[in-house]
Amino acid sequence: MKQKILIVEDEIKLARLMSGYLLQAGFDTELIENGLEVVDRVKQQPVDFILLDLMLPGKDGIEICKEIRLFSQVPIIMVTARIEEIDRLLGLELGADDYICKPYSPREVLARIRAVGRRCTCVRQLVREPVIELYDESYSAEVKGEKVSLTQVEFQLFKTLLAQPDKVFTRQQLVAKVYDDHRVVSERTIDCHIKKIRKKLATLLPGAEVIQAVYGVGYKVEIC
């Protein structure tokens, strides 16, 4: 069965262009122009993805995303016309899975949809089974029954991210969580530790990008 993508966009030409490209890629699509119609539509007939514009007549994308997250974890990619809006949207912790800025190419949107789909499927399976366990006493993790040794800093980082799935932590917040002795630590040190954790997980969880980088902000563990 084909996956259905709901395109919520009041620029009709852009919406039809995107719809045509997604149809060629093997998806089904549906278009909605008015923000007031979206939540009821998703409640009545669930979809597989939502491409949601920020500025809409009737009700804006922020309110729509908040309302949908009260009853559904459908993957949502929010679209904005201003790149500076992305930082504000992240700060609101709306629960959107990705953000993209206009003007965009249909190819870029398709790539984002596929990436979000893979990511959500992998991480959802990992958390619900679950296949990741943490052990404070030994600063280690168990992944699919296999032990993964972590340094104290790596363990604290991973534990912090796993404790609040979908929450985006800035590098400064992670530094404060991990280094509680207030030492001076470069934010790039966090990047280094995250890279090492990912490498250790990659051999046991191929294809599952458990720790997500949020461009220009920090990191999160995402659950769809």
Coordinates of C-alpha atoms in Angstrom, one line a residue:
M1 CA 0.0 0.0 0.0
K2 CA 1.3 3.4 -0.9
Q3 CA 2.1 5.9 1.9
K4 CA -0.1 9.0 1.9
I5 CA 1.4 12.5 2.4
L6 CA -0.8 15.3 3.4
I7 CA 0.5 18.6 1.9
V8 CA -0.8 21.6 3.9
E9 CA 0.1 24.6 1.7
D10 CA -1.8 27.7 0.6
E11 CA 0.5 28.4 -2.3
I12 CA -1.4 26.3 -4.8
K13 CA 1.2 26.1 -7.6
L14 CA 3.9 25.0 -5.1
A15 CA 1.6 22.4 -3.5
R16 CA 0.7 21.0 -6.9
L17 CA 4.3 20.9 -8.0
M18 CA 5.3 19.0 -4.8
S19 CA 2.3 16.7 -5.2
G20 CA 3.3 15.8 -8.7
Y21 CA 6.8 15.0 -7.7
L22 CA 5.8 12.8 -4.8
L23 CA 3.2 11.0 -6.9
Q24 CA 6.0 10.1 -9.4
A25 CA 8.1 8.9 -6.4
G26 CA 5.4 6.4 -5.5
F27 CA 3.4 8.2 -2.8
D28 CA -0.2 9.2 -2.6
T29 CA -0.9 12.8 -1.8
E30 CA -3.7 15.0 -0.6
L31 CA -3.7 18.8 -0.6
I32 CA -5.3 21.2 2.0
E33 CA -5.1 25.0 1.7
N34 CA -6.8 26.1 4.9
G35 CA -5.4 25.5 8.3
L36 CA -8.8 25.1 9.9
E37 CA -9.4 21.8 8.0
V38 CA -6.2 20.0 8.9
V39 CA -6.7 18.6 12.5
D40 CA -10.2 17.2 11.8
R41 CA -8.9 15.6 8.6
V42 CA -6.0 13.8 10.4
K43 CA -8.4 12.6 13.1
Q44 CA -10.9 11.2 10.6
Q45 CA -8.3 9.5 8.4
P46 CA -4.7 9.1 9.5
V47 CA -1.9 9.8 7.0
D48 CA 1.7 8.7 6.9
F49 CA 3.4 12.1 6.7
I50 CA 2.4 15.7 6.9
L51 CA 4.2 18.5 5.0
L52 CA 3.0 21.5 7.0
D53 CA 3.5 25.1 6.0
L54 CA 4.0 27.6 8.9
M55 CA 1.9 30.5 7.6
L56 CA -1.7 29.4 6.6
P57 CA -5.1 31.0 6.5
G58 CA -7.4 30.1 9.3
K59 CA -4.9 28.5 11.7
D60 CA -1.1 28.6 11.5
G61 CA 1.2 25.6 11.4
I62 CA 2.4 26.0 15.0
E63 CA -1.1 25.5 16.4
I64 CA -1.9 22.7 14.0
C65 CA 1.3 20.8 15.0
K66 CA 0.5 21.3 18.7
E67 CA -3.0 20.0 18.3
I68 CA -2.0 17.0 16.2
R69 CA 0.7 16.0 18.8
L70 CA -2.1 15.6 21.4
F71 CA -3.4 12.5 19.6
S72 CA -0.9 11.4 16.9
Q73 CA 2.9 10.9 16.4
V74 CA 2.6 11.1 12.6
P75 CA 5.9 12.4 11.1
I76 CA 5.6 16.2 10.5
I77 CA 8.0 18.3 8.4
M78 CA 7.4 22.0 8.9
V79 CA 8.0 24.5 6.1
T80 CA 8.9 28.1 6.7
A81 CA 9.8 31.0 4.4
R82 CA 12.4 32.3 6.8
I83 CA 15.4 30.4 7.9
E84 CA 15.6 32.4 11.2
E85 CA 12.2 31.0 12.1
I86 CA 13.6 27.6 12.5
D87 CA 15.4 28.5 15.7
R88 CA 12.2 29.9 17.2
L89 CA 10.3 26.7 16.2
L90 CA 12.9 24.5 17.8
G91 CA 12.6 26.5 21.0
L92 CA 8.9 25.9 21.1
E93 CA 9.5 22.1 21.2
L94 CA 6.5 21.5 18.9
G95 CA 7.3 17.9 18.2
A96 CA 7.9 18.3 14.5
D97 CA 10.3 15.8 13.0
D98 CA 12.2 18.2 10.6
Y99 CA 12.1 21.7 9.3
I100 CA 12.8 23.0 5.8
C101 CA 13.0 26.5 4.4
K102 CA 11.5 27.9 1.2
P103 CA 12.5 28.0 -1.5
Y104 CA 13.2 24.3 -1.6
S105 CA 13.5 21.8 -4.4
P106 CA 11.0 18.8 -4.5
R107 CA 14.1 16.5 -4.6
E108 CA 15.2 18.0 -1.2
V109 CA 11.8 17.5 0.3
L110 CA 11.6 13.9 -0.9
A111 CA 15.0 13.2 0.6
R112 CA 13.9 14.6 3.9
I113 CA 10.7 12.6 3.9
R114 CA 12.6 9.4 3.3
A115 CA 15.2 10.2 5.9
V116 CA 12.5 11.0 8.5
G117 CA 10.7 7.8 7.6
R118 CA 13.8 5.6 8.1
R119 CA 14.7 7.4 11.3
C120 CA 11.3 7.1 12.9
T121 CA 10.9 3.5 12.1
C122 CA 14.3 2.5 13.5
V123 CA 14.1 4.5 16.7
R124 CA 10.5 3.6 17.4
Q125 CA 11.5 -0.1 17.2
L126 CA 14.5 0.4 19.4
V127 CA 12.6 2.1 22.2
R128 CA 9.5 -0.1 22.1
E129 CA 11.2 -3.4 22.1
P130 CA 13.3 -2.1 23.9
V131 CA 16.8 -3.0 22.8
I132 CA 18.8 -0.4 24.7
E133 CA 19.5 -0.7 28.4
L134 CA 21.7 1.5 30.5
Y135 CA 23.7 0.5 33.7
D136 CA 24.8 3.3 36.0
E137 CA 27.1 1.1 38.1
S138 CA 29.3 0.1 35.1
Y139 CA 28.8 3.1 32.8
S140 CA 27.8 0.8 30.1
A141 CA 24.9 0.1 27.8
E142 CA 23.4 -3.1 26.5
V143 CA 22.3 -3.1 22.9
K144 CA 20.5 -6.1 21.6
G145 CA 22.0 -8.1 24.4
E146 CA 25.6 -6.9 23.5
K147 CA 27.5 -4.9 26.0
V148 CA 28.8 -1.5 24.9
S149 CA 31.4 0.1 27.1
L150 CA 31.2 3.9 27.5
T151 CA 33.3 6.5 29.2
Q152 CA 31.7 8.3 32.1
V153 CA 31.1 11.4 30.0
E154 CA 29.7 9.3 27.1
F155 CA 27.4 7.5 29.5
Q156 CA 26.1 10.7 31.0
L157 CA 25.5 12.2 27.6
F158 CA 23.6 9.2 26.3
K159 CA 21.6 8.9 29.5
T160 CA 20.6 12.6 29.4
L161 CA 19.4 12.3 25.8
L162 CA 17.5 9.0 26.3
A163 CA 15.8 10.3 29.4
Q164 CA 13.9 12.9 27.4
P165 CA 13.2 11.6 23.9
D166 CA 12.4 14.3 21.2
K167 CA 13.8 17.1 23.4
V168 CA 16.5 19.1 21.7
F169 CA 19.4 19.8 24.0
T170 CA 21.8 22.6 23.1
R171 CA 25.5 21.9 23.4
Q172 CA 25.6 24.3 26.4
Q173 CA 22.8 22.4 28.1
L174 CA 24.7 19.1 27.6
V175 CA 27.9 20.6 28.9
A176 CA 26.0 21.8 32.1
K177 CA 24.4 18.3 32.5
V178 CA 27.7 16.3 32.1
Y179 CA 30.3 18.6 33.6
D180 CA 28.6 19.6 36.9
D181 CA 31.9 20.9 38.4
H182 CA 31.6 24.0 36.2
R183 CA 34.9 23.4 34.4
V184 CA 35.5 25.3 31.1
V185 CA 34.6 22.9 28.3
S186 CA 34.4 23.7 24.6
E187 CA 31.1 22.9 22.9
R188 CA 33.1 21.0 20.3
T189 CA 34.0 18.5 23.0
I190 CA 30.4 17.5 23.1
D191 CA 30.5 16.9 19.3
C192 CA 33.5 14.7 19.8
H193 CA 31.8 12.5 22.5
I194 CA 28.6 12.2 20.5
K195 CA 30.6 11.0 17.5
K196 CA 32.3 8.3 19.6
I197 CA 28.9 7.1 21.0
R198 CA 27.5 6.9 17.5
K199 CA 30.4 4.9 16.3
K200 CA 30.0 2.4 19.2
L201 CA 26.3 2.0 18.4
A202 CA 26.7 1.8 14.7
T203 CA 28.2 -1.7 14.7
L204 CA 25.2 -3.1 16.6
L205 CA 22.4 -0.9 15.1
P206 CA 23.2 -0.4 11.4
G207 CA 21.0 2.1 9.8
A208 CA 19.6 3.4 13.1
E209 CA 20.6 7.0 13.7
V210 CA 19.7 7.0 17.4
I211 CA 21.2 10.4 18.2
Q212 CA 20.0 13.1 15.9
A213 CA 21.9 16.3 15.2
V214 CA 19.8 19.4 15.0
Y215 CA 21.6 21.8 12.7
G216 CA 23.0 24.9 14.5
V217 CA 21.4 23.8 17.9
G218 CA 22.5 20.5 19.4
Y219 CA 21.2 16.9 19.7
K220 CA 18.2 14.8 20.5
V221 CA 17.0 11.2 20.5
E222 CA 13.9 11.1 18.4
I223 CA 10.9 8.9 18.8
C224 CA 8.1 9.0 16.3

